[in-house]
XYZ file of C-alpha atoms in Angstrom:
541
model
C 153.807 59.076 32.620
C 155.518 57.834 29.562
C 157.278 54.906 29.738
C 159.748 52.278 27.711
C 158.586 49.179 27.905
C 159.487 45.954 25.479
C 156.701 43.692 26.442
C 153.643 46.602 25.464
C 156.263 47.354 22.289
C 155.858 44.246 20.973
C 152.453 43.223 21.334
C 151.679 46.907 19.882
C 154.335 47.740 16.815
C 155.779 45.836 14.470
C 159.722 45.898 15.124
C 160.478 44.037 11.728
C 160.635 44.330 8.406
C 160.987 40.494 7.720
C 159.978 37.761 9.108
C 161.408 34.430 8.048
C 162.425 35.650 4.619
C 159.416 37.587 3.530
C 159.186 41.068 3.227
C 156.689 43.152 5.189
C 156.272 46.109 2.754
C 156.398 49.672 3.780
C 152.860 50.725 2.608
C 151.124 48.193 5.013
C 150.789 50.039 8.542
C 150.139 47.042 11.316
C 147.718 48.813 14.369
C 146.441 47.079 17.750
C 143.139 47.913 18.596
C 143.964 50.317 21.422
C 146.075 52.568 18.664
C 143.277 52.839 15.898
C 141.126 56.400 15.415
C 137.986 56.931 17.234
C 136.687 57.646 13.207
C 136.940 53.335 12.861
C 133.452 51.860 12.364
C 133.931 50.011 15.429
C 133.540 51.471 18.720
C 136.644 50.287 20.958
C 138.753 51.517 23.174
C 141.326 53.596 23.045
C 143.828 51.864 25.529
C 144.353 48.429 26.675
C 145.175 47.211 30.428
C 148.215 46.332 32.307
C 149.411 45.679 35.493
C 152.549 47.199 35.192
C 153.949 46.432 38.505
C 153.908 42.653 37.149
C 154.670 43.530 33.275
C 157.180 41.017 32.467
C 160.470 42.630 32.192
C 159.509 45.631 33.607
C 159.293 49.168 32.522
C 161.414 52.867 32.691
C 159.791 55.926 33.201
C 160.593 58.723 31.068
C 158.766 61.289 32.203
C 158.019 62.323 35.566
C 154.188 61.843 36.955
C 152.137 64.480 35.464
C 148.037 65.377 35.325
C 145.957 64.996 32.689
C 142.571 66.000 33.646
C 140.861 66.630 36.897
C 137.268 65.597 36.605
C 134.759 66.480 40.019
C 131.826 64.145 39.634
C 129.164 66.207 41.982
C 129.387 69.099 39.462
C 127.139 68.201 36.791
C 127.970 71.433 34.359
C 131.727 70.265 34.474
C 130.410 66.650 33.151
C 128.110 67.486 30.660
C 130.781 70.144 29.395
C 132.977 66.980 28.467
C 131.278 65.946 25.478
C 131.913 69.440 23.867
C 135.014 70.351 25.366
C 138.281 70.315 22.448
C 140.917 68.454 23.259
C 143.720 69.916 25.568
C 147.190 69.769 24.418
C 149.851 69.062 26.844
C 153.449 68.626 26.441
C 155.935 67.313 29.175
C 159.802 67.428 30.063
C 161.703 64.088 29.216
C 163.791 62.984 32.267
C 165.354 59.910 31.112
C 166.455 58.337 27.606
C 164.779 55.849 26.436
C 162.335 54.443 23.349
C 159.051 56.088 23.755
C 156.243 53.068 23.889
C 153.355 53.819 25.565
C 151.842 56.872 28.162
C 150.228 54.867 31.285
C 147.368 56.495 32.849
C 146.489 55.871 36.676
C 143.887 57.494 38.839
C 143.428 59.209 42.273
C 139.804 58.700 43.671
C 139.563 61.464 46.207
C 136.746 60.454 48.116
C 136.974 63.136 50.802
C 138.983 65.953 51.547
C 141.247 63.288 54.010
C 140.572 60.282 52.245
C 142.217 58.881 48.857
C 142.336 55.846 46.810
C 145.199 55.412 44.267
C 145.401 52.810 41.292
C 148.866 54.116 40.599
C 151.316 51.206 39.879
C 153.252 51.525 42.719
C 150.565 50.889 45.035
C 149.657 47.576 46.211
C 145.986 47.565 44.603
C 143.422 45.114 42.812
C 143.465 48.162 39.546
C 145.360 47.506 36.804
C 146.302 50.704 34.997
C 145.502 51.676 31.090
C 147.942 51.947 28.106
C 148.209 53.909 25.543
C 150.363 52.796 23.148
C 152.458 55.132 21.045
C 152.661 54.663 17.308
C 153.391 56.319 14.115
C 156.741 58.359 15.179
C 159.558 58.954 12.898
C 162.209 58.068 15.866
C 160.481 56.473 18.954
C 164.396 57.252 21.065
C 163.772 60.377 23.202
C 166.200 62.345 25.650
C 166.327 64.960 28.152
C 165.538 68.174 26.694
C 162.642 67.185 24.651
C 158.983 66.975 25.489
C 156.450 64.539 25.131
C 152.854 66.085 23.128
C 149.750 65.004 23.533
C 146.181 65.425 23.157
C 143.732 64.698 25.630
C 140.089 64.149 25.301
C 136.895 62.541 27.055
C 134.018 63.118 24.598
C 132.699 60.063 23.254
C 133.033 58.702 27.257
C 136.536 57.421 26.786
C 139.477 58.829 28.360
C 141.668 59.260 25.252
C 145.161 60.455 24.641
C 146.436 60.946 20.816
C 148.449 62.568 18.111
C 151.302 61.752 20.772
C 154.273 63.318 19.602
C 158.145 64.224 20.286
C 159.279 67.818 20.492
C 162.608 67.596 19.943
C 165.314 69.722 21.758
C 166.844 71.401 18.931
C 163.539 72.934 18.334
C 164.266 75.478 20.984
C 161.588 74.648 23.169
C 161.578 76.538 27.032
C 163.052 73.744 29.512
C 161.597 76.008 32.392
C 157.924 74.916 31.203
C 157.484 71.676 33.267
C 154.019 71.306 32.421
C 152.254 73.482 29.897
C 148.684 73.724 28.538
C 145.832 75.249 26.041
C 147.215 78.579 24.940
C 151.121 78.047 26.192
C 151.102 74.996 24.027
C 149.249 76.341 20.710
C 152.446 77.971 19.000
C 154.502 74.890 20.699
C 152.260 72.724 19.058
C 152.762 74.311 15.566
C 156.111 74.142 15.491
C 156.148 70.413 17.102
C 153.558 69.359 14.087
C 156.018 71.171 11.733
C 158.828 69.039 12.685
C 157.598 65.879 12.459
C 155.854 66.676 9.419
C 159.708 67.720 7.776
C 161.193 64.423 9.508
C 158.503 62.335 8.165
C 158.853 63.399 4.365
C 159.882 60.646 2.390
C 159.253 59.969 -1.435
C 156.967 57.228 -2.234
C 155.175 55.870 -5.317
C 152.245 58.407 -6.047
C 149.957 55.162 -6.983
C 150.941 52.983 -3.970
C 148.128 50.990 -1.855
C 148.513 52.151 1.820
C 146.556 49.683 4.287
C 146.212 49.664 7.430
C 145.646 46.653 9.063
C 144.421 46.316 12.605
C 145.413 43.145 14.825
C 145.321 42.430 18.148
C 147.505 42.752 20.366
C 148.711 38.547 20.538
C 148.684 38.556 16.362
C 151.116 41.463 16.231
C 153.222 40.056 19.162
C 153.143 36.644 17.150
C 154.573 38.615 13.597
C 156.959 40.195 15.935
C 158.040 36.057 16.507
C 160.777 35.326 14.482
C 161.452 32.238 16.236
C 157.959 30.952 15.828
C 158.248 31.734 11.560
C 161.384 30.279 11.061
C 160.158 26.939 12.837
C 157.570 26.381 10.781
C 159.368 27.242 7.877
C 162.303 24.963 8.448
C 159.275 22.110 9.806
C 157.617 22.615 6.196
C 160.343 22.574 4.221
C 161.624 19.243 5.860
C 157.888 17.893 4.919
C 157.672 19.048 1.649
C 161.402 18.019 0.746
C 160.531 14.880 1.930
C 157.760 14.577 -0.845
C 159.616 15.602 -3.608
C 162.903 16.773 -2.808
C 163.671 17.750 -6.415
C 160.841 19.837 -7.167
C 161.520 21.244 -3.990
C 164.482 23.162 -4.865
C 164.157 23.593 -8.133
C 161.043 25.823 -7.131
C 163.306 27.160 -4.663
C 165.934 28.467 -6.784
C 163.088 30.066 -8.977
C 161.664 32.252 -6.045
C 165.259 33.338 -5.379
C 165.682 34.636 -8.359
C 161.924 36.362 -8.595
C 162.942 38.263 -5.223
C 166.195 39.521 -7.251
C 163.853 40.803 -10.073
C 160.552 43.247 -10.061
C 157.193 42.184 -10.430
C 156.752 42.956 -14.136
C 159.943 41.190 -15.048
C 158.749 37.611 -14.101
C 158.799 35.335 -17.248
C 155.839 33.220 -17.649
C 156.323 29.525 -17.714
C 154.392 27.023 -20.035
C 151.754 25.072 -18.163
C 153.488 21.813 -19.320
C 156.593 22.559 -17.523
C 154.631 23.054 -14.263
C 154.330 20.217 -11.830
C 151.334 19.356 -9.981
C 152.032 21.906 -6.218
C 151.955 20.610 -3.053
C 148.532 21.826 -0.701
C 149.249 23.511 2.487
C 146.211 24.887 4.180
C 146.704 27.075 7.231
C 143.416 27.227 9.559
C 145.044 28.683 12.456
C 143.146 31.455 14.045
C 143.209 35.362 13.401
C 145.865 37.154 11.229
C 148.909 34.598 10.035
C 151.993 34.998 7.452
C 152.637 31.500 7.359
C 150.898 30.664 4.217
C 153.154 32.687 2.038
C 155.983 31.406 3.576
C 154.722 28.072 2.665
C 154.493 29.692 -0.843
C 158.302 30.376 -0.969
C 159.054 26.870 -0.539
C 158.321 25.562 -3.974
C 155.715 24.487 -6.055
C 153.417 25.110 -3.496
C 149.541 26.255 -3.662
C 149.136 27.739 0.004
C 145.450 28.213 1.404
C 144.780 30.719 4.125
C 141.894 30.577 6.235
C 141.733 34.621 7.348
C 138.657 35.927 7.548
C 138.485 39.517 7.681
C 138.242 41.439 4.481
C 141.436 43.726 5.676
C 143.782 40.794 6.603
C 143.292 39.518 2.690
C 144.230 42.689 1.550
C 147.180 42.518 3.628
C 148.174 39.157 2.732
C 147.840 40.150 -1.210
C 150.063 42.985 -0.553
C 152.602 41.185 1.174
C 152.301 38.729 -1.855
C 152.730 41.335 -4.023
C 156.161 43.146 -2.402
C 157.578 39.141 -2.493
C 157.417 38.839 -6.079
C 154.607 36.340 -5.624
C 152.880 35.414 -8.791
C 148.696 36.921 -8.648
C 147.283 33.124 -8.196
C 149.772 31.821 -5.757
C 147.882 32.619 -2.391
C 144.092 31.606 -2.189
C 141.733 32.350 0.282
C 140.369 28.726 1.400
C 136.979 30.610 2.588
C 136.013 31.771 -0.867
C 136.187 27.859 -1.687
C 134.106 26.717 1.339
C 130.304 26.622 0.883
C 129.431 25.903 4.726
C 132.654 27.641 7.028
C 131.828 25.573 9.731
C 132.859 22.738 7.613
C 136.563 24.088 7.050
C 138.180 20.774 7.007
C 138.070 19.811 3.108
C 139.992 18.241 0.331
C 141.618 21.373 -1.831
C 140.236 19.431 -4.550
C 137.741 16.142 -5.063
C 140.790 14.386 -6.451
C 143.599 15.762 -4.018
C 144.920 15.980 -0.484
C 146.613 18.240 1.497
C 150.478 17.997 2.153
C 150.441 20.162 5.503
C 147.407 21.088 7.478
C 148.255 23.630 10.201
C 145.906 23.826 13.263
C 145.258 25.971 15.993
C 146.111 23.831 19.207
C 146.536 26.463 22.287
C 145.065 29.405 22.556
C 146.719 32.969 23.644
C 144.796 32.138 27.182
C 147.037 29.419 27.860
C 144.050 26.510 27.312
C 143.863 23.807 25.068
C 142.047 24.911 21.581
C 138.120 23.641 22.123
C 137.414 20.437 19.883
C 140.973 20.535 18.651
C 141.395 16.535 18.571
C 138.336 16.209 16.806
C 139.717 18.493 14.026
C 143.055 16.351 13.997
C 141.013 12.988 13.409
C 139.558 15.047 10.424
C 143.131 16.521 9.126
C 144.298 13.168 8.892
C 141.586 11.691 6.711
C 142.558 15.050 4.544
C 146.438 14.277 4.168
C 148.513 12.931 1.097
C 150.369 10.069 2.069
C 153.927 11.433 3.643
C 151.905 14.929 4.836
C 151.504 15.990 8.747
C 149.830 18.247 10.778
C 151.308 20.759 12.398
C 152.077 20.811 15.435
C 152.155 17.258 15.356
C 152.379 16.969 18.783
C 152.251 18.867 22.297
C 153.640 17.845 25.787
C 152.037 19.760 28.516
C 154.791 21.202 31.645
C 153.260 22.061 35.238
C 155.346 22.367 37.856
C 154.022 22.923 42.059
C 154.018 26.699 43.244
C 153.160 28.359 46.562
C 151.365 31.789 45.201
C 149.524 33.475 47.781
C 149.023 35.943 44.826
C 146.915 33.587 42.804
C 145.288 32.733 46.302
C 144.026 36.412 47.091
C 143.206 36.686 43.551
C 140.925 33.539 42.736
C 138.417 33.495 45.770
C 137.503 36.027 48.881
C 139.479 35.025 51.815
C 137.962 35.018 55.249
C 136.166 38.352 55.721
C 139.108 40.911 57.418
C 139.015 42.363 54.383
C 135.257 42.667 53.534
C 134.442 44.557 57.132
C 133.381 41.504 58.825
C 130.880 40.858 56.576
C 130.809 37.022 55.235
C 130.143 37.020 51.562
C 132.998 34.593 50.784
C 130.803 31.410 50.936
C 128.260 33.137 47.932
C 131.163 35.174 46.018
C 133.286 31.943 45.857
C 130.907 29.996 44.251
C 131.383 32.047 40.785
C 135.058 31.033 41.046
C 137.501 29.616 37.749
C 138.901 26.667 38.315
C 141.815 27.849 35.946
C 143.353 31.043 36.216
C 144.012 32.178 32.577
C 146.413 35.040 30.612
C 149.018 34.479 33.335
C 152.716 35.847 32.577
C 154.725 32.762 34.727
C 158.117 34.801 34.685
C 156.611 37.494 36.513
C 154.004 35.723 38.481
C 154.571 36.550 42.516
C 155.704 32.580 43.083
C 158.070 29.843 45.257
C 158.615 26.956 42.749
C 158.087 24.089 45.236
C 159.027 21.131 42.490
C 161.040 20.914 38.846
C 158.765 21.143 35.844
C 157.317 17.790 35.254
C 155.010 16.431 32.039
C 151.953 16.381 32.674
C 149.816 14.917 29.194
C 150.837 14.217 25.513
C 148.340 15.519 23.060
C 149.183 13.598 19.541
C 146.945 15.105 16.815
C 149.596 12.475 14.273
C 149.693 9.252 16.074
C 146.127 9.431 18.439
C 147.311 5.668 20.039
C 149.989 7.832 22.328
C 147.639 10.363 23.635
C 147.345 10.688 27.592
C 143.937 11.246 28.554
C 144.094 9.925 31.768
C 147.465 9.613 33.927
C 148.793 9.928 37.467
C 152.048 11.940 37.723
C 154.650 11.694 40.601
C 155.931 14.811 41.584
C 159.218 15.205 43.751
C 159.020 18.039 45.994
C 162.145 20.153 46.075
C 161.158 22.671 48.794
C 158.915 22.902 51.755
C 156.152 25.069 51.455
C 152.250 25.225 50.952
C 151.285 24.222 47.313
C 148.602 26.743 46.144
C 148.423 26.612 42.536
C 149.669 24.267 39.847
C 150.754 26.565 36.452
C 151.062 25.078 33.141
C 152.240 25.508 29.614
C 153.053 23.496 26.737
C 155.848 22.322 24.342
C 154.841 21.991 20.830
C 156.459 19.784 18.514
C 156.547 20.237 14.663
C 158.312 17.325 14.619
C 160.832 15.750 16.562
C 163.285 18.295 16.680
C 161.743 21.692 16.095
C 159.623 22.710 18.943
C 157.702 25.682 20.349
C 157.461 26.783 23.504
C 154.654 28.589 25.147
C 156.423 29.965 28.408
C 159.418 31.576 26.335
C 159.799 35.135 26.271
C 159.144 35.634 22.437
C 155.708 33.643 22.682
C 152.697 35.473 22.264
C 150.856 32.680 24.287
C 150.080 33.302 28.083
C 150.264 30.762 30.530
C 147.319 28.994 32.724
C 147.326 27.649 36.276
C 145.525 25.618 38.282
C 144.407 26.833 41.819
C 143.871 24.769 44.630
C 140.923 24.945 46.773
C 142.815 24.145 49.883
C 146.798 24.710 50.280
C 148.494 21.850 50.652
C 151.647 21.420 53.248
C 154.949 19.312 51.576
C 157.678 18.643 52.862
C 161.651 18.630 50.745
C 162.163 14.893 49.760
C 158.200 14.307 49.816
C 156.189 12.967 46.398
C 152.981 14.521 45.382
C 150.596 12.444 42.756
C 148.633 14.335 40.718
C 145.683 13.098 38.672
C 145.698 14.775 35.127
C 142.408 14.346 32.558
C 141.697 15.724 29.084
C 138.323 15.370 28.354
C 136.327 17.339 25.491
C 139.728 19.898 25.034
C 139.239 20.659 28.831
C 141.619 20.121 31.273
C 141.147 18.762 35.143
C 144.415 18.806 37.534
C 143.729 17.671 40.966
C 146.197 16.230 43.419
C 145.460 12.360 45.118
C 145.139 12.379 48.380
């Protein structure tokens, strides 16, 4: 069915054209994995995985249930014809209005003529169902009376589903065809590809660079983060005006007034008249913007730490569109002989004013070795620079779940037929249950949220590696699981938090071996460690 969704829209399109003052050009085309070509050098799939019974805030469905393909696996012709077979087109009735943002795909294992197993989303079941996220429409807003096209496929061994496509109402098209197919589609299809084709024309600059630029699914959901930009943007600027408050927006007035002009109208400036920049280096993970907005904060010389060829190109061309003089972004790679040893002076004579670091990652755990790289970044800083964050508080609170239960070790053996393979399967368990969505998490909240560690990558002296927390219980229950996330603090008053609908992080939770009866009014103590970037949470008995 197709469906609306905002949580698989924003970890799979791009809803902005700015973010935190820069623009995002139109010429650079942002793609998750699951919506690039199966012509990409890489082989991945075509769809990514959700439970969409537990999506967090929900979905509509558009369209009403339809089939896609019928595949019988004891007929061996039908199989191999697969690989050969061209892709059927299929178009379907829209029953509801709504932004079109993914088709999800679900399966009905007949395993007998009486007997059935369904990983639809309505059914209680341990399958999670695919996405396929839809991308590349004029207008994503459908209505009743148009039709949904598709293309469906299984010839490389992957189920996939593309050139999805609206059919708008106005192009005539016969209501009375609830499901149509092959030949009944073929003129339908012509005309569908001739009107998005006419709603798509638009005049452009004949020598314009079009990239695309693949991310995954957390990077795009983090550009889609306005919240998360602007912090760091107002956190740097405090830093840097700190520094030199004059230079500051002096440099600032200048970019205004490049953003006001085009590229070839920049004046050039005499060497003399510029100061020496401030150094920010950025060596967070994966795809980030933040370096360039570092760069529109005044005399500035930003470092990014990207790696993939495609992400510079991106970056440059987002450089570009801002009015960004040619030298002003550098790629802090291209300057690193050894990249394990990232952590650097920009120069033998100079120091950085901001080093940004990578402290949770889109799991929900602490970033591995992350405290040894903040002992590093502060040998590296000017005096008056920080790190960023430059600190993190870490939130748990006590749940009874019996879905993380049933979902982090066998229980008993009524399920398995009698047969007793907990005691084996169980030893393979996580101790941490990762990539966890805590607002719609199946949970009773048995206590307030309470701190549970400080991690200080500034000031080490007021780290927590070792503490006992009291714990007030605020409703009976059994306490099964103990989920965590984290606050992080660019400084004192600009913070980030992981468990807020706009984050692109996940959250984590602890899962306890045994359940453990409390009673209202009771106190729990719970013994917290950091050791080596891993975390331990058990509760004293």
């Amino acid at each position: 069915m197709a469906v609306e969704c905002a949580e698989i829209r924003r970890h799979h399109r791009v809803g902005t054209k700015d973010v935190a003052g820069i623009c995002l050009p139109a010429n650079v085309k942002f793609q998750s994995p699951a919506c690039s070509s199966v012509d990409t050098e890489e082989t991945v799939e075509p769809y990514t995985t959700e439970k969409m019974s537990r999506v967090p805030g929900g979905y509509l469905a558009l369209t009403e249930c339809f089939e896609i393909m019928t595949v019988d696996f004891n007929n061996l012709q039908e199989l191999k014809s697969l690989a050969t077979k061209k892709p059927d087109k299929i178009g379907i009735p829209v029953v509801k209005e709504g932004i079109l943002d993914a088709v999800v795909v679900w399966f009905v294992l007949q395993l007998d003529d009486e007997r059935s197993l369904s990983t639809s989303p309505s059914e209680e079941t341990c399958w999670e169902q695919a996405i396929y996220p839809v991308h590349d429409l004029a207008d994503y807003w459908i209505k009743p009376g148009d039709h949904v096209m598709m293309e469906v496929s299984c010839q490389d061994c992957y189920l996939r589903i593309q050139n999805i496509s609206v059919f708008g109402s106005e192009c005539e098209v016969d209501a009375g065809k609830n499901f149509t197919k092959d030949k009944d589609l073929l003129s339908l299809g012509s005309e569908a590809e001739l009107c998005s084709a006419l709603a798509n024309l638009q005049t452009s600059k004949p020598d314009a660079v079009e990239q695309t630029c693949i991310l995954e699914s957390t990077e795009i959901a983090l550009l889609n983060n306005n919240l998360y930009h602007e912090g760091f943007k107002m956190a740097m600027r405090k830093v840097l005006s700190s520094l030199a408050p004059e230079k500051l927006c002096q440099a600032m007035d200048t970019h205004c007034q490049n953003n006001e002009m085009s590229c070839g109208s920049t004046e050039n400036v005499s060497e003399e008249s510029i100061p020496e920049p401030f150094y920010v280096l950025d060596v967070s993970e994966g795809f980030s913007i933040l370096p360039i907005i570092a760069g529109t904060l005044g005399q500035v010389k930003p470092y990014s730490s990207v790696e993939k060829d495609q992400h510079r190109i991106t970056l440059d061309l987002i450089s570009e569109a801002n009015h960004f003089p040619k030298e002003t972004l550098e790629f802090w790679l291209r300057h690193v002989e050894d990249e394990s040893a990232v952590l650097q002076r920009p120069k033998s004579d100079k120091l950085w004013s901001i080093i940004i670091l990578d402290v949770i990652e889109p799991s929900g755990l602490i970033q591995q070795e992350i405290m040894e790289k903040a002992a590093i970044s502060r040998c590296l800083l000017q005096s008056g620079g920080k790190i960023f964050p430059q600190y993190v508080l870490m939130f748990g609170l006590l749940v009874e779940s019996q879905t993380l239960v049933e979902e982090s070790a066998v229980q008993g053996t009524e399920r398995t037929l009698g047969l007793n393979i907990a005691p084996f399967i169980n030893q393979f368990q996580v101790p941490i249950r990762v990539f966890l969505d805590l607002s719609s998490l199946s949970c009773v909240p048995l206590s307030k949220p309470v701190e549970l560690l400080r991690l200080d990558l500034m000031t080490p002296y007021l780290n927590t590696s070792n503490r006992e927390v009291k714990v007030h219980i605020c409703k009976s229950g059994q306490v099964t699981a103990i989920p965590f996330w984290y606050h992080m603090y660019l400084d004192d008053e600009i913070r980030l938090d992981t468990s807020s609908e706009a984050s692109h992080w996940k959250q984590a939770a602890v899962v306890l071996d045994n359940p453990i009866q409390v009673e209202m009014g009771e106190e729990l103590v719970l013994n917290v460690q950091h050791h080596k970037s891993n975390v331990s949470i058990t509760v004293k008995q």
